[in-house]
Amino acid sequence: MSSTNPTRLTENMGPYEAECPAAILDLLTATENAHALDWRRRCRASLERKSRKLADGDRIRLSATITFTDGHEGSEFLVERRGRRTVLRDPTSGRGYRISRLMQRDWTIVPVTRVHKTRFC
């Protein structure tokens, strides 16, 4: 194999990055190679994480606490959508924060109890 001919590389040779597009994954033939199967699983999991949707007003909880440059440490934030831009606000102070690669990180949406207005007819 030549390093100048990357087309001869296969998934059995140990790809580490798990960022393969779904269109390419769908073209792959069946395999029993454990490393290749693990790589395909990691690629699908990465695609699934990236496809999650965040709505304005959602409350998310990160799996790990993040320390920001201003010294704030937090793991729970309110989502504020501004067009295509997402700003995360601290629930207590209201300060805005941006987290790089948010969609690739592990987080869950925290259910929020909402009280609806009572209407009498």
Short mmCIF file of C-alpha atoms in Angstrom, two decimals:
data_model
loop_
_atom_site.label_atom_id
_atom_site.label_comp_id
_atom_site.label_asym_id
_atom_site.label_seq_id
_atom_site.Cartn_x
_atom_site.Cartn_y
_atom_site.Cartn_z
CA MET A 1 0.00 0.00 0.00
CA SER A 2 1.21 3.45 -0.81
CA SER A 3 0.57 6.51 1.33
CA THR A 4 0.14 8.48 -1.89
CA ASN A 5 -2.87 6.39 -2.88
CA PRO A 6 -5.45 6.79 -0.09
CA THR A 7 -8.17 5.06 -2.12
CA ARG A 8 -6.70 1.72 -1.11
CA LEU A 9 -7.42 2.33 2.57
CA THR A 10 -10.29 0.40 4.08
CA GLU A 11 -12.24 0.68 7.31
CA ASN A 12 -10.45 -2.46 8.55
CA MET A 13 -7.19 -0.47 8.69
CA GLY A 14 -8.28 1.45 11.74
CA PRO A 15 -10.04 4.72 11.04
CA TYR A 16 -10.26 6.64 14.28
CA GLU A 17 -12.44 9.61 13.33
CA ALA A 18 -16.13 8.77 13.52
CA GLU A 19 -17.49 11.53 11.28
CA CYS A 20 -18.43 9.59 8.16
CA PRO A 21 -21.56 10.90 6.36
CA ALA A 22 -24.65 8.71 6.34
CA ALA A 23 -24.60 8.52 2.53
CA ILE A 24 -21.20 6.81 2.64
CA LEU A 25 -22.16 4.50 5.52
CA ASP A 26 -25.20 3.36 3.54
CA LEU A 27 -22.95 2.28 0.65
CA LEU A 28 -20.76 -0.05 2.75
CA THR A 29 -21.15 -3.78 2.36
CA ALA A 30 -21.72 -6.14 5.27
CA THR A 31 -18.73 -7.07 7.41
CA GLU A 32 -17.88 -9.16 10.45
CA ASN A 33 -14.70 -7.23 11.31
CA ALA A 34 -15.09 -6.08 14.93
CA HIS A 35 -13.13 -2.87 14.41
CA ALA A 36 -15.16 -1.94 11.33
CA LEU A 37 -18.43 -2.65 13.13
CA ASP A 38 -17.36 -0.50 16.08
CA TRP A 39 -16.37 2.34 13.74
CA ARG A 40 -19.74 2.17 11.96
CA ARG A 41 -21.55 2.22 15.31
CA ARG A 42 -19.57 5.29 16.44
CA CYS A 43 -20.30 7.06 13.14
CA ARG A 44 -24.05 6.39 13.46
CA ALA A 45 -24.04 7.56 17.10
CA SER A 46 -22.25 10.77 16.06
CA LEU A 47 -24.82 11.40 13.32
CA GLU A 48 -27.65 10.81 15.79
CA ARG A 49 -26.18 13.30 18.31
CA LYS A 50 -25.81 15.96 15.61
CA SER A 51 -29.41 15.55 14.45
CA ARG A 52 -30.97 16.42 17.83
CA LYS A 53 -33.13 19.54 17.86
CA LEU A 54 -33.10 22.38 20.37
CA ALA A 55 -36.03 24.77 20.63
CA ASP A 56 -36.08 28.24 22.13
CA GLY A 57 -36.81 27.94 25.85
CA ASP A 58 -35.55 24.36 26.26
CA ARG A 59 -33.52 23.59 29.37
CA ILE A 60 -30.53 21.28 28.89
CA ARG A 61 -28.23 19.49 31.30
CA LEU A 62 -24.71 18.56 30.19
CA SER A 63 -23.24 15.27 31.39
CA ALA A 64 -20.16 17.11 32.69
CA THR A 65 -19.71 20.52 34.29
CA ILE A 66 -17.97 23.10 32.10
CA THR A 67 -15.75 25.90 33.41
CA PHE A 68 -15.88 29.11 31.36
CA THR A 69 -13.24 31.81 30.96
CA ASP A 70 -15.09 34.10 33.40
CA GLY A 71 -14.80 31.41 36.11
CA HIS A 72 -18.44 30.30 35.93
CA GLU A 73 -19.00 26.55 36.25
CA GLY A 74 -22.25 25.12 35.00
CA SER A 75 -23.96 22.08 33.62
CA GLU A 76 -27.54 23.31 33.21
CA PHE A 77 -28.58 26.03 30.78
CA LEU A 78 -31.60 27.62 29.12
CA VAL A 79 -31.58 27.63 25.31
CA GLU A 80 -32.12 30.92 23.50
CA ARG A 81 -32.41 30.72 19.71
CA ARG A 82 -31.51 33.80 17.66
CA GLY A 83 -32.05 32.71 14.08
CA ARG A 84 -29.43 30.06 13.41
CA ARG A 85 -27.41 31.06 16.46
CA THR A 86 -27.84 29.34 19.81
CA VAL A 87 -27.04 31.12 23.08
CA LEU A 88 -27.13 29.28 26.39
CA ARG A 89 -28.17 31.21 29.48
CA ASP A 90 -27.37 30.36 33.07
CA PRO A 91 -30.76 29.74 34.77
CA THR A 92 -29.87 31.74 37.90
CA SER A 93 -27.77 34.67 36.64
CA GLY A 94 -29.14 34.93 33.09
CA ARG A 95 -25.64 35.38 31.65
CA GLY A 96 -25.15 34.12 28.11
CA TYR A 97 -22.60 31.48 27.16
CA ARG A 98 -21.54 29.70 23.99
CA ILE A 99 -20.31 26.12 24.02
CA SER A 100 -18.28 24.87 21.08
CA ARG A 101 -19.50 21.69 19.41
CA LEU A 102 -22.63 21.64 21.56
CA MET A 103 -24.44 19.14 19.34
CA GLN A 104 -21.55 16.66 19.61
CA ARG A 105 -21.56 16.75 23.41
CA ASP A 106 -23.61 14.56 25.73
CA TRP A 107 -26.64 16.44 27.08
CA THR A 108 -30.29 15.83 27.84
CA ILE A 109 -33.34 18.05 27.79
CA VAL A 110 -34.68 18.68 31.28
CA PRO A 111 -38.48 18.51 31.42
CA VAL A 112 -39.91 21.85 32.54
CA THR A 113 -43.28 22.09 34.26
CA ARG A 114 -45.31 24.82 32.57
CA VAL A 115 -48.42 26.29 34.08
CA HIS A 116 -51.05 27.11 31.49
CA LYS A 117 -53.47 29.96 31.78
CA THR A 118 -56.92 28.99 33.03
CA ARG A 119 -59.77 30.02 30.75
CA PHE A 120 -63.39 30.16 31.79
CA CYS A 121 -66.01 30.11 29.06
#
